[in-house]
Backbone as numpy.savetxt, mean C-alpha at the origin, in Angstrom:
# Nx Ny Nz CAx CAy CAz Cx Cy Cz
3.65 5.20 21.92 3.87 6.57 22.27 3.57 6.70 23.75
4.66 6.89 24.47 4.46 6.87 25.97 3.85 8.32 26.42
2.58 8.34 26.29 1.85 9.61 26.65 0.69 9.23 27.37
-0.36 10.12 27.53 -1.49 9.92 28.26 -2.56 9.30 27.43
-2.34 9.14 26.17 -3.41 8.54 25.28 -2.87 7.33 24.54
-3.71 6.53 24.17 -3.33 5.29 23.41 -2.89 5.71 22.04
-1.90 4.96 21.56 -1.41 5.09 20.22 -2.30 4.29 19.14
-3.17 3.55 19.69 -4.21 2.79 18.90 -3.47 1.97 17.81
-2.64 1.07 18.23 -2.14 0.13 17.21 -3.06 -0.64 16.43
-3.05 -0.60 15.15 -3.99 -1.15 14.28 -3.32 -1.73 12.93
-4.09 -2.47 12.26 -3.70 -3.02 10.96 -2.42 -3.74 11.20
-2.56 -4.80 11.84 -1.15 -5.59 12.13 -1.02 -6.76 10.91
0.34 -6.83 10.49 0.67 -7.75 9.50 1.86 -8.50 10.04
1.84 -9.80 9.44 3.03 -10.74 9.69 3.86 -10.48 8.43
4.89 -10.12 8.50 5.87 -9.94 7.38 7.13 -10.67 7.74
7.35 -11.78 7.13 8.47 -12.61 7.39 8.80 -12.95 8.84
7.70 -13.15 9.65 7.81 -13.46 11.05 7.95 -12.33 11.88
7.85 -11.00 11.37 7.93 -9.75 12.16 6.56 -9.16 12.13
6.27 -8.74 13.33 4.87 -8.02 13.35 5.06 -6.46 12.85
4.38 -6.01 11.91 4.39 -4.76 11.43 3.03 -4.12 11.67
3.02 -3.01 12.38 1.58 -2.40 12.54 1.63 -0.94 12.44
0.55 -0.23 12.31 0.38 1.23 12.26 -0.02 1.71 13.73
0.52 2.88 13.97 0.23 3.61 15.24 0.26 5.05 15.15
-0.61 5.70 16.00 -0.67 7.14 15.96 0.20 7.67 17.06
1.18 8.45 16.78 2.08 9.14 17.76 1.57 10.60 17.84
2.24 11.33 18.82 1.86 12.71 18.99 2.25 13.46 17.70
3.26 13.04 16.99 3.71 13.71 15.86 2.99 13.48 14.62
2.35 12.32 14.45 1.53 11.70 13.29 1.54 10.14 13.22
1.16 9.57 12.16 1.05 8.20 12.01 2.45 7.72 11.65
2.79 6.40 11.94 4.04 5.76 11.66 3.80 4.25 11.45
4.68 3.47 10.98 4.66 2.01 10.99 5.69 1.69 12.08
5.35 0.62 12.78 6.30 0.06 13.82 6.44 -1.39 13.55
7.67 -1.91 13.99 7.74 -3.34 13.93 7.96 -3.78 15.45
7.56 -4.88 15.89 7.65 -5.41 17.26 7.88 -6.93 17.41
8.63 -7.26 18.46 8.88 -8.62 18.83 8.10 -8.89 20.07
7.25 -7.91 20.49 6.35 -8.12 21.61 6.87 -7.69 22.96
8.00 -6.90 22.81 8.73 -6.23 24.01 8.68 -4.79 23.84
8.93 -3.99 24.83 9.10 -2.54 24.78 10.34 -2.18 23.95
11.45 -2.99 24.24 12.71 -2.71 23.60 12.67 -3.12 22.26
11.82 -4.15 21.87 11.83 -4.61 20.56 10.76 -3.95 19.65
10.17 -2.85 20.12 9.16 -2.24 19.40 9.61 -0.94 18.93
9.86 -0.76 17.67 10.63 0.47 17.11 9.87 1.06 15.85
9.97 2.36 15.60 9.46 2.88 14.50 10.25 2.38 13.26
9.60 2.06 12.10 10.37 1.84 10.84 9.95 2.79 9.70
8.96 3.66 9.94 8.67 4.66 8.78 8.86 6.08 9.30
9.02 7.07 8.37 9.06 8.40 8.82 7.85 8.75 9.47
7.96 9.87 10.29 6.67 10.51 10.66 5.92 11.21 9.60
4.69 10.87 9.45 3.85 11.57 8.43 2.76 12.46 9.18
2.83 13.78 9.16 1.87 14.59 9.74 0.52 14.19 9.42
-0.36 14.06 10.45 -1.66 13.72 10.34 -2.70 14.62 9.56
-2.33 15.87 9.60 -3.15 17.02 8.74 -3.06 16.79 7.21
-3.93 16.19 6.58 -4.02 16.11 5.18 -3.07 15.02 4.51
-2.15 14.56 5.19 -1.32 13.48 4.61 -1.55 12.23 5.31
-0.69 11.32 5.28 -0.80 10.19 6.14 -0.77 8.90 5.40
-0.73 7.81 6.06 -0.62 6.50 5.51 -1.88 5.73 5.67
-2.33 5.10 4.52 -3.68 4.34 4.65 -3.35 2.92 4.88
-3.54 2.44 5.99 -3.40 1.00 6.41 -4.67 0.28 6.10
-5.65 0.91 5.70 -6.89 0.05 5.30 -6.63 -0.47 3.91
-5.72 0.21 3.25 -5.25 -0.29 1.97 -3.77 -0.80 2.06
-3.75 -1.90 2.71 -2.51 -2.68 2.76 -2.67 -4.09 2.60
-1.50 -4.79 2.06 -1.52 -6.26 1.87 -0.18 -6.64 2.01
0.04 -7.89 2.57 1.42 -8.41 2.94 1.54 -9.70 2.19
2.81 -9.83 1.70 3.43 -11.12 1.19 4.13 -11.75 2.33
4.94 -12.81 2.00 5.79 -13.39 3.08 6.80 -12.46 3.54
7.24 -11.52 2.69 8.55 -10.72 3.06 8.28 -9.31 2.83
7.08 -8.79 2.35 6.85 -7.25 2.11 5.50 -6.91 2.53
5.41 -5.73 3.12 3.98 -5.05 3.33 3.91 -4.01 2.26
2.91 -4.05 1.54 2.54 -3.07 0.46 1.41 -2.10 1.17
1.58 -0.78 1.07 0.50 0.07 1.50 0.45 1.33 0.81
-0.54 2.21 0.92 -0.65 3.27 0.36 -0.10 4.55 1.30
0.86 5.20 0.77 1.46 6.33 1.73 1.43 7.54 0.93
1.33 8.68 1.73 1.49 9.99 1.19 2.41 10.77 2.06
3.77 11.12 1.59 4.74 11.87 2.32 4.41 13.36 2.11
3.53 13.88 1.37 3.28 15.38 1.29 4.11 15.81 0.12
4.85 15.18 -0.37 5.70 15.54 -1.54 5.22 14.87 -2.84
4.80 13.66 -2.84 4.46 12.90 -4.07 3.08 12.42 -4.05
2.22 12.82 -3.30 0.78 12.36 -3.22 0.65 10.86 -2.80
-0.51 10.33 -2.83 -0.74 8.95 -2.33 -0.13 8.09 -3.41
0.80 7.26 -3.04 1.40 6.24 -3.92 1.62 4.94 -3.33
2.21 4.03 -3.99 2.37 2.65 -3.34 3.82 2.68 -2.58
3.71 2.21 -1.24 4.92 2.11 -0.55 5.21 0.66 -0.24
6.28 0.39 0.33 6.57 -0.97 0.87 7.45 -0.98 2.07
7.43 -1.97 2.80 8.17 -2.10 3.95 8.59 -3.76 4.11
9.82 -3.92 4.45 10.27 -5.32 4.80 10.55 -5.48 6.21
10.11 -4.46 7.07 10.36 -4.48 8.50 11.52 -3.73 8.97
12.19 -3.00 8.00 13.39 -2.23 8.44 13.25 -0.93 8.13
14.02 0.08 8.76 13.92 1.47 8.31 14.40 1.64 6.85
15.39 1.02 6.44 16.08 1.01 5.15 15.17 0.51 4.07
14.26 -0.44 4.48 13.42 -1.20 3.52 12.09 -0.71 3.56
11.74 0.51 4.05 10.35 1.06 4.17 10.57 2.41 3.41
9.84 2.46 2.07 10.06 3.56 1.23 8.94 3.50 0.13
8.73 4.74 -0.51 7.78 4.79 -1.64 8.60 4.00 -2.74
7.67 3.17 -3.49 8.30 2.32 -4.61 8.52 3.18 -5.83
7.57 3.93 -6.19 7.67 4.88 -7.45 6.67 5.77 -7.32
6.86 6.96 -8.09 5.85 7.94 -8.29 5.11 7.77 -9.57
4.14 7.11 -9.55 3.39 6.65 -10.75 2.73 7.89 -11.35
2.10 8.75 -10.68 1.56 10.05 -11.11 2.51 11.03 -10.75
3.49 11.51 -11.59 4.61 12.25 -11.25 4.28 13.66 -10.51
5.17 14.03 -9.56 4.89 15.15 -8.85 3.90 15.04 -7.62
3.25 16.09 -7.10 2.55 16.02 -5.93 1.16 15.39 -6.05
0.63 15.15 -7.34 -0.59 14.50 -7.54 -0.61 13.19 -7.08
-1.69 12.59 -6.74 -1.84 11.15 -6.31 -2.20 10.18 -7.23
-1.60 9.03 -7.42 -2.06 8.00 -8.23 -3.05 7.10 -7.71
-3.11 7.28 -6.29 -4.07 6.34 -5.62 -4.90 7.17 -4.54
-5.24 8.31 -5.07 -5.99 9.35 -4.24 -7.30 8.81 -3.77
-8.02 8.16 -4.54 -9.35 7.76 -3.98 -9.69 6.27 -4.37
-8.63 5.54 -4.91 -8.85 4.15 -5.31 -7.96 3.32 -4.60
-8.39 2.79 -3.45 -7.47 1.99 -2.75 -7.81 0.55 -2.68
-7.28 -0.02 -3.56 -7.41 -1.55 -3.75 -6.11 -2.22 -3.98
-5.73 -3.08 -3.03 -4.54 -3.84 -3.12 -4.74 -5.34 -2.80
-4.02 -6.15 -3.36 -4.03 -7.52 -3.05 -2.74 -8.24 -3.48
-2.28 -9.15 -2.67 -1.03 -9.82 -3.03 -1.29 -11.16 -3.85
-0.45 -11.50 -4.74 -0.53 -12.64 -5.56 0.96 -13.16 -5.57
1.10 -14.21 -4.82 2.66 -14.66 -4.60 3.28 -13.66 -3.97
4.52 -13.23 -4.44 5.23 -12.15 -3.72 5.13 -10.77 -4.36
4.12 -10.66 -5.29 3.86 -9.42 -5.84 2.52 -8.82 -5.44
2.37 -7.56 -5.65 1.20 -6.83 -5.16 0.41 -6.25 -6.52
-0.83 -6.59 -6.54 -1.64 -6.11 -7.64 -2.50 -4.91 -7.10
-2.68 -3.71 -7.69 -3.19 -2.51 -7.16 -3.75 -1.70 -8.15
-4.68 -0.75 -7.96 -5.15 0.08 -8.79 -4.50 1.53 -8.78
-4.08 2.14 -9.95 -3.39 3.42 -9.81 -3.89 4.23 -11.07
-3.89 5.49 -10.97 -4.24 6.41 -11.99 -2.93 7.23 -12.46
-2.32 6.92 -13.54 -1.04 7.60 -14.02 -1.33 8.98 -14.31
-2.59 9.51 -14.50 -2.71 10.85 -14.85 -2.78 11.04 -16.39
-2.88 9.96 -17.10 -2.73 9.88 -18.63 -4.22 10.02 -19.28
-5.23 10.24 -18.48 -6.50 10.17 -18.98 -7.34 8.85 -19.11
-6.54 7.78 -18.80 -7.10 6.44 -18.77 -7.89 5.99 -17.52
-7.73 6.78 -16.40 -8.36 6.45 -15.20 -7.67 5.37 -14.49
-8.17 4.96 -13.38 -7.46 3.85 -12.53 -7.34 2.61 -13.37
-6.19 1.99 -13.41 -6.00 0.71 -14.22 -5.19 -0.25 -13.18
-5.30 -1.45 -13.51 -4.57 -2.43 -12.75 -3.10 -2.42 -12.97
-2.30 -2.45 -11.89 -1.00 -2.47 -11.91 -0.43 -3.64 -11.17
0.84 -3.87 -11.32 1.57 -4.91 -10.47 2.84 -4.46 -10.06
3.35 -4.87 -8.89 4.66 -4.52 -8.40 5.38 -5.68 -7.62
6.62 -5.84 -7.86 7.45 -6.90 -7.09 8.19 -6.17 -5.89
7.78 -4.87 -5.57 8.51 -4.24 -4.57 9.53 -3.21 -4.97
9.91 -3.28 -6.27 11.00 -2.48 -6.85 10.36 -1.53 -7.93
11.08 -0.40 -8.22 10.62 0.62 -9.09 10.58 -0.02 -10.60
11.63 -0.82 -10.86 11.73 -1.49 -12.15 10.66 -2.40 -12.36
10.23 -3.08 -11.32 9.25 -4.18 -11.28 7.72 -3.85 -11.06
7.49 -2.50 -11.24 6.12 -1.84 -11.09 5.69 -1.31 -12.38
4.59 -1.98 -12.90 4.12 -1.52 -14.23 2.58 -1.95 -14.31
1.87 -1.31 -15.33 0.54 -1.74 -15.63 0.58 -3.13 -16.01
-0.68 -3.75 -15.65 -0.65 -5.17 -16.10 -0.96 -5.34 -17.59
-1.71 -4.48 -18.13 -1.85 -4.44 -19.60 -1.95 -2.97 -20.03
-1.57 -2.62 -21.25 -1.50 -1.32 -21.72 -2.85 -0.88 -21.96
-3.79 -1.77 -22.21 -5.30 -1.42 -22.55 -6.20 -2.28 -21.69
-7.34 -1.95 -21.53 -8.10 -2.88 -20.55 -9.16 -2.07 -19.85
-9.67 -2.69 -18.92 -10.70 -1.97 -18.11 -10.26 -0.89 -17.26
-11.24 -0.04 -17.01 -10.95 1.10 -16.03 -11.70 0.83 -14.88
-11.14 1.02 -13.65 -11.72 0.68 -12.30 -12.14 1.90 -11.60
-13.19 1.60 -10.75 -13.70 2.75 -9.77 -12.99 2.32 -8.44
-13.23 3.17 -7.36 -12.86 2.84 -6.13 -13.33 1.60 -5.42
-14.39 1.01 -5.98 -14.93 -0.23 -5.40 -14.68 -1.40 -6.44
-13.43 -1.80 -6.59 -13.05 -2.89 -7.47 -13.26 -4.20 -6.87
-13.60 -4.26 -5.63 -13.90 -5.51 -4.91 -12.92 -6.60 -5.30
-11.56 -6.35 -4.99 -10.51 -7.31 -5.14 -10.77 -8.55 -4.26
-10.55 -9.78 -4.88 -10.54 -10.91 -4.25 -9.76 -11.91 -4.80
-8.69 -12.57 -4.00 -7.91 -13.37 -4.47 -8.46 -14.83 -4.36
-8.34 -15.74 -5.19 -8.76 -17.18 -5.11 -7.65 -18.01 -5.72
-6.74 -18.63 -4.90 -5.60 -19.29 -5.50 -4.63 -18.34 -6.05
-4.18 -18.74 -7.23 -3.26 -17.74 -7.94 -3.85 -16.79 -8.86
-5.16 -16.38 -8.58 -5.87 -15.54 -9.51 -6.40 -14.38 -8.64
-6.41 -13.15 -9.22 -7.09 -12.06 -8.64 -8.35 -11.73 -9.36
-9.50 -11.57 -8.65 -10.81 -11.32 -9.38 -11.09 -9.91 -8.84
-11.55 -9.13 -9.78 -12.02 -7.77 -9.57 -13.10 -7.33 -10.45
-13.83 -6.18 -10.02 -14.94 -5.75 -10.85 -14.55 -4.46 -11.34
-14.82 -4.13 -12.70 -14.43 -2.83 -13.38 -15.58 -1.82 -13.14
-15.31 -0.66 -13.65 -16.19 0.46 -13.39 -17.60 0.26 -13.91
-17.68 -0.60 -15.01 -18.92 -1.00 -15.54 -19.65 -2.11 -15.01
-19.12 -2.66 -13.99 -19.65 -3.76 -13.29 -19.39 -5.09 -13.83
-18.27 -5.33 -14.73 -17.95 -6.60 -15.32 -16.84 -7.18 -14.29
-16.90 -8.64 -14.32 -15.98 -9.35 -13.39 -14.74 -9.64 -14.30
-13.51 -9.33 -13.94 -12.20 -9.58 -14.52 -11.38 -10.44 -13.69
-10.43 -11.23 -14.28 -9.48 -11.88 -13.48 -8.09 -11.71 -14.06
-7.24 -11.79 -13.16 -5.79 -11.78 -13.54 -4.88 -12.65 -12.84
-3.98 -13.11 -13.47 -2.76 -13.85 -12.84 -1.63 -12.96 -12.68
-1.78 -11.70 -12.95 -0.71 -10.75 -12.77 0.11 -10.41 -14.12
-0.26 -11.20 -15.25 0.42 -11.03 -16.53 -0.55 -10.36 -17.48
């Protein structure tokens, strides 16, 4: 943002050889991609007003080809978003908790496993936050299991090899290979 203050570029990710990062503009937070030059640094996400909405880049994880993050566009609440480094490829994947309510309001846990993203989301069905997986498409986003543990905001996601370890709301250790 060419102004008198820093745009505070932060949370930088390598996605398919492209640098994607978050920055604060005078209009709000956005994602940018960059090749390291002024001309090659461009916004790839819509402006999200900073007041009350926004993008959570502390809850973000990258695969070789996609960045997954928690976004809130003001219409659908905090939900899982994705970016491939292009304007067309940066969007909300699905509305897990339909309408303006957030499925990821206070439970920000994301981790990649291969080309997929494992994350916690609350569908609003009374089950609380559950483990979900996404391949970056709406059709490929679903609960890992229909039943199973409920998680809190501190699931302590940790990937080891091809397995994700996490801690449920009762303090028990769980593992998942995404199936």
